[in-house]
Amino acid sequence: MQPSLTKFTIKIKGERNDVDALIPSSIGGEAVISGTTTSAPQECKIGEQIDINAPAFQDQEESNLLKPAEATSLEKVKDNSSDDDDQDCSNAQNQLVVYNPPDGASDDVEFSPDAVPINFLTPPQRSQLYNLQNSVSRNLPSVGAFTVQCAKCFKWRLIPSKEKYEEIREHILEQPFVCEAAREWRPEISCDDDPDIRQDGSRLWAIDRPNIAQAPLGWERLLRIRGFGGTKFADVYYVTPSGKRLRSMVEVQRYLLEHPDEAEGVALSQFSFQIPRPLQENYVKKRTPRLTFPDGSTSGTPGSSQARPLSWSCPEANTDLQLGMLDYGSPYQAPVVEPPSATYQSPLHESIDRPAKRSKQPSGQMYNGGYTYMNLQQDEGRRT
DNA sequence: GCCACCGGTGGC
DNA sequence: GCCACCGGTGGC
């Protein structure tokens, strides 16, 4: 039984160009905002459109945040930004949280409990969080941190290990995560404490799937984040007890048949190749329809399509907002991935060095305990 | 030569 | 439009 979480909060604050933000909806959707925005938090309901230039609302206490059971429309969040240019929202495709973080700022955006980010941390950030060794694999982003949102206070809590994260994720729907659960590794933690992490634009987030089974004993589930602008966001691999990497259910099934010794007590239901979804809408290249002409030639090049706003037409909106819908149940968990070094600056620490070209990068460990560091492809990279 | 990574596509 | 699957290949 999935929580009925249908509300999202939009918060747009400060000024910044090329904003991309996306928040998933547990009722099956994601929302993306991109382009240039100019301030003002605002509220929007499903099916309505939002003018990101305008509306603001009064400061709200956290108690005003939506409660899952009654969530039916966008909710407000606490905000301290200006509140001029109030306007109605209209035509937004769904409820969402969008914010326009000032560069380097640490915004205060709360997610509804079904947002499941993977965000991107700098190596120093990750080292602080997880005491990781260098785990750069080529030049790719990777999960930098896992976070889970408290079902009660909606604050994000960092999960100290991939294993714990996967354990939580496996049962997240039946057993929603709450801050008190984090007392296992943080005895004093409660909903009264500040969130461990916020959607402040310093990281890229991706939405994970709920209730993915933990890998069988002796097996490891690997999530490999692909480079920016590829045809796919990530790949999942399962590493067998003997070290072989399997990349599909077909291969798993075949492997189990061929290795009955390792197949004992292992069921196919323990495997899932579902990948998270990036919150940065343009992270994955759109696949354009292939048109076939009478002479047999085709047109439509993947990547040639620029992401377009789906329903963003408030007059003053000088932006390219994009709305879409995610389709996850109630993803609470959030792996965190490294940011593109040249475009993201950590508000906490130094920015990542611009990555060298992929071909020059040393190979690192595959996953290194689940929290590897990788850089995103930069503009010098492939694809146009 | 291996394999990690990426692209492409068929099926839905 | 999404995703499961797998072939190709660049980098090591």
mmCIF file of C-alpha atoms (C1' of nucleotides) in Angstrom:
data_model
loop_
_atom_site.group_PDB
_atom_site.id
_atom_site.type_symbol
_atom_site.label_atom_id
_atom_site.label_comp_id
_atom_site.label_asym_id
_atom_site.label_seq_id
_atom_site.Cartn_x
_atom_site.Cartn_y
_atom_site.Cartn_z
ATOM 1 C CA MET A 1 0.000 0.000 0.000
ATOM 2 C CA GLN A 2 1.586 3.188 -1.121
ATOM 3 C CA PRO A 3 1.350 6.349 0.863
ATOM 4 C CA SER A 4 -0.942 8.825 -0.706
ATOM 5 C CA LEU A 5 1.532 11.521 -1.391
ATOM 6 C CA THR A 6 0.485 13.868 -4.029
ATOM 7 C CA LYS A 7 1.609 17.263 -2.948
ATOM 8 C CA PHE A 8 4.718 19.046 -3.812
ATOM 9 C CA THR A 9 6.148 22.350 -3.022
ATOM 10 C CA ILE A 10 7.524 24.845 -5.387
ATOM 11 C CA LYS A 11 10.019 27.268 -4.213
ATOM 12 C CA ILE A 12 11.793 29.630 -6.456
ATOM 13 C CA LYS A 13 14.179 31.929 -4.894
ATOM 14 C CA GLY A 14 16.835 34.308 -5.953
ATOM 15 C CA GLU A 15 18.093 34.646 -9.432
ATOM 16 C CA ARG A 16 19.971 32.246 -11.515
ATOM 17 C CA ASN A 17 20.281 31.204 -15.051
ATOM 18 C CA ASP A 18 19.752 27.816 -16.474
ATOM 19 C CA VAL A 19 17.934 26.395 -13.592
ATOM 20 C CA ASP A 20 17.023 22.810 -13.733
ATOM 21 C CA ALA A 21 15.078 21.174 -11.053
ATOM 22 C CA LEU A 22 12.743 18.305 -10.938
ATOM 23 C CA ILE A 23 10.703 16.810 -8.255
ATOM 24 C CA PRO A 24 8.936 13.534 -8.488
ATOM 25 C CA SER A 25 5.437 12.825 -7.480
ATOM 26 C CA SER A 26 4.430 9.724 -5.731
ATOM 27 C CA ILE A 27 1.250 9.674 -7.659
ATOM 28 C CA GLY A 28 3.276 9.072 -10.697
ATOM 29 C CA GLY A 29 5.103 11.998 -11.948
ATOM 30 C CA GLU A 30 8.029 14.234 -12.021
ATOM 31 C CA ALA A 31 8.336 17.874 -12.633
ATOM 32 C CA VAL A 32 11.103 19.791 -14.135
ATOM 33 C CA ILE A 33 11.849 23.406 -14.195
ATOM 34 C CA SER A 34 14.566 24.751 -16.316
ATOM 35 C CA GLY A 35 15.642 27.950 -17.863
ATOM 36 C CA THR A 36 16.023 31.313 -16.261
ATOM 37 C CA THR A 37 13.972 32.267 -13.325
ATOM 38 C CA THR A 38 13.828 35.438 -11.409
ATOM 39 C CA SER A 39 12.610 34.737 -7.971
ATOM 40 C CA ALA A 40 9.626 34.224 -5.854
ATOM 41 C CA PRO A 41 8.423 31.055 -4.343
ATOM 42 C CA GLN A 42 4.983 30.048 -5.275
ATOM 43 C CA GLU A 43 2.329 27.515 -4.996
ATOM 44 C CA CYS A 44 0.814 25.436 -7.653
ATOM 45 C CA LYS A 45 -1.643 22.662 -7.981
ATOM 46 C CA ILE A 46 -1.780 19.694 -10.174
ATOM 47 C CA GLY A 47 -2.965 20.663 -13.544
ATOM 48 C CA GLU A 48 -2.067 24.231 -12.997
ATOM 49 C CA GLN A 49 0.622 26.326 -14.398
ATOM 50 C CA ILE A 50 3.013 28.355 -12.452
ATOM 51 C CA ASP A 51 4.555 31.674 -13.143
ATOM 52 C CA ILE A 52 7.953 31.451 -11.758
ATOM 53 C CA ASN A 53 8.456 35.156 -11.981
ATOM 54 C CA ALA A 54 5.721 36.035 -9.718
ATOM 55 C CA PRO A 55 3.965 34.693 -6.775
ATOM 56 C CA ALA A 56 5.178 34.382 -3.336
ATOM 57 C CA PHE A 57 3.585 33.315 -0.202
ATOM 58 C CA GLN A 58 3.928 34.164 3.353
ATOM 59 C CA ASP A 59 6.360 32.406 5.535
ATOM 60 C CA GLN A 60 5.011 29.105 6.528
ATOM 61 C CA GLU A 61 5.732 27.028 9.475
ATOM 62 C CA GLU A 62 6.745 23.491 8.906
ATOM 63 C CA SER A 63 3.501 22.417 10.384
ATOM 64 C CA ASN A 64 1.931 23.727 7.272
ATOM 65 C CA LEU A 65 3.689 21.231 5.173
ATOM 66 C CA LEU A 66 1.463 18.724 3.636
ATOM 67 C CA LYS A 67 0.672 15.552 5.352
ATOM 68 C CA PRO A 68 0.743 12.520 3.162
ATOM 69 C CA ALA A 69 -2.725 11.397 3.992
ATOM 70 C CA GLU A 70 -4.308 14.644 3.005
ATOM 71 C CA ALA A 71 -2.034 15.607 0.223
ATOM 72 C CA THR A 72 -4.027 16.649 -2.723
ATOM 73 C CA SER A 73 -2.402 19.774 -3.921
ATOM 74 C CA LEU A 74 0.762 21.652 -3.779
ATOM 75 C CA GLU A 75 1.866 22.665 -0.397
ATOM 76 C CA LYS A 76 3.706 25.619 0.878
ATOM 77 C CA VAL A 77 7.062 25.677 2.385
ATOM 78 C CA LYS A 78 8.773 27.994 4.702
ATOM 79 C CA ASP A 79 10.362 30.716 2.748
ATOM 80 C CA ASN A 80 12.043 33.976 3.432
ATOM 81 C CA SER A 81 12.280 35.403 0.000
ATOM 82 C CA SER A 82 10.381 38.346 -1.310
ATOM 83 C CA ASP A 83 6.706 37.956 -1.773
ATOM 84 C CA ASP A 84 5.883 40.480 -4.398
ATOM 85 C CA ASP A 85 4.363 39.717 -7.739
ATOM 86 C CA ASP A 86 1.819 37.422 -6.365
ATOM 87 C CA GLN A 87 0.044 35.450 -8.989
ATOM 88 C CA ASP A 88 -2.083 32.465 -9.419
ATOM 89 C CA CYS A 89 -0.637 29.325 -10.656
ATOM 90 C CA SER A 90 -2.264 27.789 -13.586
ATOM 91 C CA ASN A 91 -1.728 24.846 -15.810
ATOM 92 C CA ALA A 92 1.080 23.164 -14.029
ATOM 93 C CA GLN A 93 1.148 19.560 -15.012
ATOM 94 C CA ASN A 94 1.488 18.279 -11.566
ATOM 95 C CA GLN A 95 2.526 19.130 -8.139
ATOM 96 C CA LEU A 96 6.135 19.605 -7.729
ATOM 97 C CA VAL A 97 8.862 21.263 -5.886
ATOM 98 C CA VAL A 98 10.910 23.589 -7.887
ATOM 99 C CA TYR A 99 13.375 26.003 -6.631
ATOM 100 C CA ASN A 100 15.837 28.351 -8.047
ATOM 101 C CA PRO A 101 18.783 28.309 -5.748
ATOM 102 C CA PRO A 102 21.080 31.274 -5.778
ATOM 103 C CA ASP A 103 24.522 30.137 -6.657
ATOM 104 C CA GLY A 104 26.313 28.920 -3.648
ATOM 105 C CA ALA A 105 23.350 29.482 -1.450
ATOM 106 C CA SER A 106 21.946 26.949 0.876
ATOM 107 C CA ASP A 107 18.299 27.077 0.259
ATOM 108 C CA ASP A 108 15.703 25.731 2.520
ATOM 109 C CA VAL A 109 13.536 23.466 0.519
ATOM 110 C CA GLU A 110 11.636 20.636 1.956
ATOM 111 C CA PHE A 111 10.512 17.776 -0.179
ATOM 112 C CA SER A 112 7.444 15.813 0.070
ATOM 113 C CA PRO A 113 8.154 12.399 1.438
ATOM 114 C CA ASP A 114 8.238 10.714 -1.876
ATOM 115 C CA ALA A 115 11.024 12.638 -3.417
ATOM 116 C CA VAL A 116 14.020 10.425 -3.678
ATOM 117 C CA PRO A 117 17.111 12.244 -4.702
ATOM 118 C CA ILE A 118 20.411 11.096 -5.772
ATOM 119 C CA ASN A 119 22.494 14.124 -5.403
ATOM 120 C CA PHE A 120 25.997 14.907 -6.244
ATOM 121 C CA LEU A 121 28.597 15.610 -3.673
ATOM 122 C CA THR A 122 32.098 16.818 -4.103
ATOM 123 C CA PRO A 123 34.864 14.456 -3.112
ATOM 124 C CA PRO A 124 35.513 16.352 0.109
ATOM 125 C CA GLN A 125 31.851 16.188 0.925
ATOM 126 C CA ARG A 126 31.729 12.523 0.331
ATOM 127 C CA SER A 127 34.878 11.937 2.248
ATOM 128 C CA GLN A 128 33.343 13.701 5.169
ATOM 129 C CA LEU A 129 30.157 11.772 4.885
ATOM 130 C CA TYR A 130 31.461 8.356 4.233
ATOM 131 C CA ASN A 131 35.165 8.419 4.764
ATOM 132 C CA LEU A 132 35.653 7.217 1.275
ATOM 133 C CA GLN A 133 38.768 6.574 -0.555
ATOM 134 C CA ASN A 134 39.284 7.906 -3.977
ATOM 135 C CA SER A 135 36.983 5.919 -6.122
ATOM 136 C CA VAL A 136 36.962 7.713 -9.388
ATOM 137 C CA SER A 137 36.025 5.462 -12.193
ATOM 138 C CA ARG A 138 36.969 7.005 -15.421
ATOM 139 C CA ASN A 139 35.211 10.288 -15.544
ATOM 140 C CA LEU A 140 31.719 9.438 -14.535
ATOM 141 C CA PRO A 141 29.436 10.648 -11.834
ATOM 142 C CA SER A 142 28.555 8.284 -9.112
ATOM 143 C CA VAL A 143 26.399 7.993 -6.106
ATOM 144 C CA GLY A 144 27.973 10.259 -3.554
ATOM 145 C CA ALA A 145 25.527 9.888 -0.731
ATOM 146 C CA PHE A 146 22.293 8.214 0.081
ATOM 147 C CA THR A 147 19.510 10.085 1.727
ATOM 148 C CA VAL A 148 16.099 9.109 2.868
ATOM 149 C CA GLN A 149 13.284 11.414 3.724
ATOM 150 C CA CYS A 150 11.505 11.214 7.018
ATOM 151 C CA ALA A 151 7.872 10.396 6.497
ATOM 152 C CA LYS A 152 6.908 12.625 9.383
ATOM 153 C CA CYS A 153 8.984 15.762 9.134
ATOM 154 C CA PHE A 154 10.102 15.347 5.526
ATOM 155 C CA LYS A 155 13.661 16.161 6.354
ATOM 156 C CA TRP A 156 16.385 14.351 4.519
ATOM 157 C CA ARG A 157 18.629 12.088 6.493
ATOM 158 C CA LEU A 158 21.910 10.808 5.264
ATOM 159 C CA ILE A 159 22.258 7.078 5.365
ATOM 160 C CA PRO A 160 25.661 5.981 6.533
ATOM 161 C CA SER A 161 26.185 3.084 4.188
ATOM 162 C CA LYS A 162 24.972 1.629 0.994
ATOM 163 C CA GLU A 163 23.987 -1.515 2.831
ATOM 164 C CA LYS A 164 21.820 0.358 5.281
ATOM 165 C CA TYR A 165 20.323 2.337 2.483
ATOM 166 C CA GLU A 166 19.406 -0.781 0.567
ATOM 167 C CA GLU A 167 17.937 -2.259 3.681
ATOM 168 C CA ILE A 168 15.746 0.786 4.167
ATOM 169 C CA ARG A 169 14.832 0.934 0.539
ATOM 170 C CA GLU A 170 13.708 -2.651 0.460
ATOM 171 C CA HIS A 171 10.929 -1.992 2.919
ATOM 172 C CA ILE A 172 10.312 1.700 2.479
ATOM 173 C CA LEU A 173 6.715 1.377 1.418
ATOM 174 C CA GLU A 174 5.598 -0.900 4.197
ATOM 175 C CA GLN A 175 7.902 0.707 6.686
ATOM 176 C CA PRO A 176 8.343 4.385 5.937
ATOM 177 C CA PHE A 177 11.505 5.890 7.180
ATOM 178 C CA VAL A 178 11.370 8.266 10.108
ATOM 179 C CA CYS A 179 14.074 10.224 11.812
ATOM 180 C CA GLU A 180 13.914 7.983 14.841
ATOM 181 C CA ALA A 181 15.079 5.104 12.704
ATOM 182 C CA ALA A 182 18.321 6.945 12.185
ATOM 183 C CA ARG A 183 19.053 6.591 15.883
ATOM 184 C CA GLU A 184 20.577 3.301 14.964
ATOM 185 C CA TRP A 185 23.598 5.281 13.878
ATOM 186 C CA ARG A 186 22.761 8.666 15.396
ATOM 187 C CA PRO A 187 21.356 8.094 18.849
ATOM 188 C CA GLU A 188 20.230 11.663 19.406
ATOM 189 C CA ILE A 189 18.570 12.339 16.107
ATOM 190 C CA SER A 190 14.970 13.437 15.941
ATOM 191 C CA CYS A 191 12.631 15.338 13.687
ATOM 192 C CA ASP A 192 13.588 18.460 15.583
ATOM 193 C CA ASP A 193 17.055 18.380 14.136
ATOM 194 C CA ASP A 194 17.915 20.206 10.989
ATOM 195 C CA PRO A 195 17.894 18.180 7.828
ATOM 196 C CA ASP A 196 21.156 16.523 6.954
ATOM 197 C CA ILE A 197 20.970 17.659 3.422
ATOM 198 C CA ARG A 198 18.914 20.008 1.341
ATOM 199 C CA GLN A 199 18.131 20.455 -2.261
ATOM 200 C CA ASP A 200 20.264 23.506 -2.649
ATOM 201 C CA GLY A 201 21.524 23.165 -6.163
ATOM 202 C CA SER A 202 24.946 22.057 -5.117
ATOM 203 C CA ARG A 203 24.164 18.498 -5.955
ATOM 204 C CA LEU A 204 22.351 16.622 -8.563
ATOM 205 C CA TRP A 205 19.598 14.440 -7.346
ATOM 206 C CA ALA A 206 18.023 11.370 -8.719
ATOM 207 C CA ILE A 207 14.999 9.461 -7.667
ATOM 208 C CA ASP A 208 15.449 5.923 -6.625
ATOM 209 C CA ARG A 209 12.909 3.169 -6.812
ATOM 210 C CA PRO A 210 11.279 1.981 -3.644
ATOM 211 C CA ASN A 211 11.207 -1.586 -2.439
ATOM 212 C CA ILE A 212 14.062 -2.952 -4.443
ATOM 213 C CA ALA A 213 15.135 -6.200 -2.871
ATOM 214 C CA GLN A 214 18.538 -6.409 -1.354
ATOM 215 C CA ALA A 215 20.956 -8.457 -3.357
ATOM 216 C CA PRO A 216 21.301 -12.070 -2.260
ATOM 217 C CA LEU A 217 23.995 -12.818 0.237
ATOM 218 C CA GLY A 218 27.332 -12.765 -1.475
ATOM 219 C CA TRP A 219 26.020 -10.759 -4.362
ATOM 220 C CA GLU A 220 26.333 -7.032 -4.904
ATOM 221 C CA ARG A 221 24.076 -4.686 -6.757
ATOM 222 C CA LEU A 222 26.016 -1.998 -8.561
ATOM 223 C CA LEU A 223 24.583 1.240 -9.798
ATOM 224 C CA ARG A 224 26.703 2.882 -12.411
ATOM 225 C CA ILE A 225 25.814 6.434 -13.324
ATOM 226 C CA ARG A 226 26.433 7.280 -16.925
ATOM 227 C CA GLY A 227 27.830 10.516 -18.206
ATOM 228 C CA PHE A 228 25.758 13.576 -18.848
ATOM 229 C CA GLY A 229 23.952 13.680 -22.143
ATOM 230 C CA GLY A 230 23.940 9.980 -22.786
ATOM 231 C CA THR A 231 21.048 7.884 -23.882
ATOM 232 C CA LYS A 232 20.559 6.446 -20.448
ATOM 233 C CA PHE A 233 21.079 7.656 -16.924
ATOM 234 C CA ALA A 234 22.558 4.605 -15.333
ATOM 235 C CA ASP A 235 23.129 0.904 -15.435
ATOM 236 C CA VAL A 236 22.573 -1.707 -12.801
ATOM 237 C CA TYR A 237 24.844 -4.702 -12.538
ATOM 238 C CA TYR A 238 24.835 -7.614 -10.208
ATOM 239 C CA VAL A 239 28.169 -9.007 -9.224
ATOM 240 C CA THR A 240 28.027 -12.685 -8.517
ATOM 241 C CA PRO A 241 29.841 -14.283 -5.595
ATOM 242 C CA SER A 242 32.479 -15.337 -8.069
ATOM 243 C CA GLY A 243 32.879 -11.810 -9.367
ATOM 244 C CA LYS A 244 31.040 -12.000 -12.632
ATOM 245 C CA ARG A 245 28.979 -9.018 -13.638
ATOM 246 C CA LEU A 246 25.477 -9.631 -14.857
ATOM 247 C CA ARG A 247 23.545 -6.932 -16.609
ATOM 248 C CA SER A 248 20.071 -8.258 -17.194
ATOM 249 C CA MET A 249 17.544 -10.640 -15.774
ATOM 250 C CA VAL A 250 18.253 -12.903 -18.690
ATOM 251 C CA GLU A 251 21.873 -13.101 -17.709
ATOM 252 C CA VAL A 252 20.985 -13.644 -14.068
ATOM 253 C CA GLN A 253 18.670 -16.456 -14.910
ATOM 254 C CA ARG A 254 21.203 -18.064 -17.181
ATOM 255 C CA TYR A 255 23.912 -17.691 -14.598
ATOM 256 C CA LEU A 256 21.827 -19.283 -11.871
ATOM 257 C CA LEU A 257 21.055 -22.200 -14.116
ATOM 258 C CA GLU A 258 24.680 -22.681 -14.976
ATOM 259 C CA HIS A 259 25.878 -22.251 -11.403
ATOM 260 C CA PRO A 260 23.510 -24.217 -9.199
ATOM 261 C CA ASP A 261 25.950 -23.966 -6.331
ATOM 262 C CA GLU A 262 25.613 -20.202 -6.261
ATOM 263 C CA ALA A 263 21.927 -20.357 -7.043
ATOM 264 C CA GLU A 264 20.986 -22.037 -3.845
ATOM 265 C CA GLY A 265 18.500 -19.931 -1.976
ATOM 266 C CA VAL A 266 18.640 -17.273 -4.641
ATOM 267 C CA ALA A 267 15.475 -16.171 -6.355
ATOM 268 C CA LEU A 268 15.004 -13.989 -9.377
ATOM 269 C CA SER A 269 12.746 -11.798 -7.311
ATOM 270 C CA GLN A 270 15.837 -10.665 -5.460
ATOM 271 C CA PHE A 271 17.079 -8.909 -8.547
ATOM 272 C CA SER A 272 16.002 -5.637 -10.002
ATOM 273 C CA PHE A 273 17.617 -3.741 -12.810
ATOM 274 C CA GLN A 274 15.535 -0.655 -12.308
ATOM 275 C CA ILE A 275 17.561 2.486 -12.309
ATOM 276 C CA PRO A 276 16.944 5.780 -10.566
ATOM 277 C CA ARG A 277 15.866 8.795 -12.481
ATOM 278 C CA PRO A 278 17.883 11.987 -12.577
ATOM 279 C CA LEU A 279 16.210 15.113 -11.334
ATOM 280 C CA GLN A 280 18.090 17.135 -13.858
ATOM 281 C CA GLU A 281 15.747 16.740 -16.716
ATOM 282 C CA ASN A 282 18.321 17.212 -19.423
ATOM 283 C CA TYR A 283 20.767 14.776 -17.969
ATOM 284 C CA VAL A 284 19.642 12.097 -20.333
ATOM 285 C CA LYS A 285 19.428 12.847 -23.973
ATOM 286 C CA LYS A 286 15.984 12.669 -25.439
ATOM 287 C CA ARG A 287 15.433 10.075 -28.014
ATOM 288 C CA THR A 288 13.911 11.707 -31.024
ATOM 289 C CA PRO A 289 11.489 9.816 -33.173
ATOM 290 C CA ARG A 290 13.073 8.419 -36.214
ATOM 291 C CA LEU A 291 11.386 9.549 -39.373
ATOM 292 C CA THR A 292 11.693 7.446 -42.429
ATOM 293 C CA PHE A 293 11.499 9.178 -45.746
ATOM 294 C CA PRO A 294 10.286 7.626 -48.933
ATOM 295 C CA ASP A 295 13.842 7.076 -50.047
ATOM 296 C CA GLY A 296 14.503 5.133 -46.917
ATOM 297 C CA SER A 297 16.652 7.726 -45.244
ATOM 298 C CA THR A 298 15.936 8.736 -41.709
ATOM 299 C CA SER A 299 16.045 11.878 -39.691
ATOM 300 C CA GLY A 300 15.988 12.571 -36.045
ATOM 301 C CA THR A 301 19.203 12.500 -34.181
ATOM 302 C CA PRO A 302 19.245 11.645 -30.543
ATOM 303 C CA GLY A 303 20.288 14.692 -28.689
ATOM 304 C CA SER A 304 19.179 17.089 -31.336
ATOM 305 C CA SER A 305 16.064 17.801 -29.412
ATOM 306 C CA GLN A 306 16.210 20.483 -26.823
ATOM 307 C CA ALA A 307 14.096 19.888 -23.806
ATOM 308 C CA ARG A 308 10.993 21.936 -24.054
ATOM 309 C CA PRO A 309 8.577 23.265 -21.526
ATOM 310 C CA LEU A 310 5.532 21.116 -21.382
ATOM 311 C CA SER A 311 3.073 23.576 -20.054
ATOM 312 C CA TRP A 312 4.592 26.745 -18.946
ATOM 313 C CA SER A 313 2.902 29.756 -20.286
ATOM 314 C CA CYS A 314 2.460 32.400 -17.694
ATOM 315 C CA PRO A 315 3.136 35.630 -19.527
ATOM 316 C CA GLU A 316 5.892 36.896 -17.347
ATOM 317 C CA ALA A 317 7.687 33.656 -17.217
ATOM 318 C CA ASN A 318 10.854 34.405 -19.017
ATOM 319 C CA THR A 319 11.945 30.925 -18.461
ATOM 320 C CA ASP A 320 11.837 27.533 -19.924
ATOM 321 C CA LEU A 321 10.130 25.543 -17.320
ATOM 322 C CA GLN A 322 9.576 21.946 -17.871
ATOM 323 C CA LEU A 323 7.146 19.705 -16.233
ATOM 324 C CA GLY A 324 6.917 16.029 -16.445
ATOM 325 C CA MET A 325 5.810 13.206 -14.321
ATOM 326 C CA LEU A 326 7.689 10.529 -12.568
ATOM 327 C CA ASP A 327 6.118 7.240 -12.109
ATOM 328 C CA TYR A 328 7.463 5.893 -8.918
ATOM 329 C CA GLY A 329 5.478 4.653 -6.057
ATOM 330 C CA SER A 330 6.792 6.428 -3.079
ATOM 331 C CA PRO A 331 10.500 6.700 -3.376
ATOM 332 C CA TYR A 332 11.996 7.870 -0.172
ATOM 333 C CA GLN A 333 15.566 7.023 -0.715
ATOM 334 C CA ALA A 334 18.150 9.124 -2.274
ATOM 335 C CA PRO A 335 21.519 8.168 -3.501
ATOM 336 C CA VAL A 336 23.690 11.152 -4.104
ATOM 337 C CA VAL A 337 25.820 11.644 -7.121
ATOM 338 C CA GLU A 338 28.724 13.842 -7.939
ATOM 339 C CA PRO A 339 28.129 17.136 -9.693
ATOM 340 C CA PRO A 340 29.568 18.250 -12.954
ATOM 341 C CA SER A 341 32.590 19.966 -11.637
ATOM 342 C CA ALA A 342 32.672 22.888 -13.968
ATOM 343 C CA THR A 343 29.102 23.863 -13.422
ATOM 344 C CA TYR A 344 28.423 23.090 -9.826
ATOM 345 C CA GLN A 345 30.020 24.689 -6.868
ATOM 346 C CA SER A 346 29.684 23.218 -3.507
ATOM 347 C CA PRO A 347 28.332 25.670 -0.991
ATOM 348 C CA LEU A 348 30.049 23.690 1.655
ATOM 349 C CA HIS A 349 33.464 23.188 0.298
ATOM 350 C CA GLU A 350 35.571 23.644 -2.730
ATOM 351 C CA SER A 351 34.306 22.787 -6.117
ATOM 352 C CA ILE A 352 35.469 19.751 -7.910
ATOM 353 C CA ASP A 353 38.356 20.081 -10.222
ATOM 354 C CA ARG A 354 37.394 20.072 -13.782
ATOM 355 C CA PRO A 355 37.689 16.495 -14.808
ATOM 356 C CA ALA A 356 40.244 15.500 -17.315
ATOM 357 C CA LYS A 357 39.099 13.983 -20.486
ATOM 358 C CA ARG A 358 37.679 10.602 -20.000
ATOM 359 C CA SER A 359 40.435 8.937 -21.884
ATOM 360 C CA LYS A 360 42.959 10.326 -19.466
ATOM 361 C CA GLN A 361 41.195 9.277 -16.347
ATOM 362 C CA PRO A 362 42.556 6.390 -14.403
ATOM 363 C CA SER A 363 40.251 3.541 -13.824
ATOM 364 C CA GLY A 364 39.011 3.386 -10.333
ATOM 365 C CA GLN A 365 37.120 0.870 -8.400
ATOM 366 C CA MET A 366 33.727 0.032 -9.629
ATOM 367 C CA TYR A 367 31.729 1.051 -6.672
ATOM 368 C CA ASN A 368 33.875 1.188 -3.613
ATOM 369 C CA GLY A 369 31.277 0.357 -1.100
ATOM 370 C CA GLY A 370 28.572 2.092 -3.009
ATOM 371 C CA TYR A 371 29.783 5.608 -2.722
ATOM 372 C CA THR A 372 32.175 6.106 -5.488
ATOM 373 C CA TYR A 373 33.100 9.446 -6.791
ATOM 374 C CA MET A 374 32.993 10.294 -10.426
ATOM 375 C CA ASN A 375 32.837 13.463 -12.432
ATOM 376 C CA LEU A 376 30.264 14.210 -14.975
ATOM 377 C CA GLN A 377 31.226 14.624 -18.547
ATOM 378 C CA GLN A 378 32.031 18.171 -19.357
ATOM 379 C CA ASP A 379 31.536 20.137 -22.513
ATOM 380 C CA GLU A 380 34.786 18.945 -23.965
ATOM 381 C CA GLY A 381 33.389 15.504 -23.896
ATOM 382 C CA ARG A 382 31.461 13.600 -26.402
ATOM 383 C CA ARG A 383 28.042 14.294 -27.801
ATOM 384 C CA THR A 384 26.720 17.498 -29.077
ATOM 385 C "C1'" DG B 1 42.377 -9.227 -25.230
ATOM 386 C "C1'" DC B 2 39.231 -7.825 -21.811
ATOM 387 C "C1'" DC B 3 35.595 -5.275 -20.156
ATOM 388 C "C1'" DA B 4 33.445 -0.987 -18.663
ATOM 389 C "C1'" DC B 5 30.742 1.939 -20.771
ATOM 390 C "C1'" DC B 6 27.638 3.560 -24.216
ATOM 391 C "C1'" DG B 7 24.247 3.440 -27.982
ATOM 392 C "C1'" DG B 8 20.493 1.548 -30.116
ATOM 393 C "C1'" DT B 9 16.305 -0.839 -30.600
ATOM 394 C "C1'" DG B 10 12.389 -3.960 -30.140
ATOM 395 C "C1'" DG B 11 8.630 -4.534 -27.427
ATOM 396 C "C1'" DC B 12 5.452 -2.732 -24.616
ATOM 397 C "C1'" DG C 1 7.963 7.346 -24.065
ATOM 398 C "C1'" DC C 2 10.079 3.929 -21.343
ATOM 399 C "C1'" DC C 3 12.875 0.136 -20.508
ATOM 400 C "C1'" DA C 4 15.059 -4.444 -20.933
ATOM 401 C "C1'" DC C 5 18.431 -6.232 -23.365
ATOM 402 C "C1'" DC C 6 22.615 -6.692 -25.745
ATOM 403 C "C1'" DG C 7 26.161 -5.470 -29.406
ATOM 404 C "C1'" DG C 8 30.048 -2.529 -30.257
ATOM 405 C "C1'" DT C 9 34.193 -0.507 -28.983
ATOM 406 C "C1'" DG C 10 37.548 2.655 -26.740
ATOM 407 C "C1'" DG C 11 40.589 2.502 -23.159
ATOM 408 C "C1'" DC C 12 43.262 0.006 -20.403
#
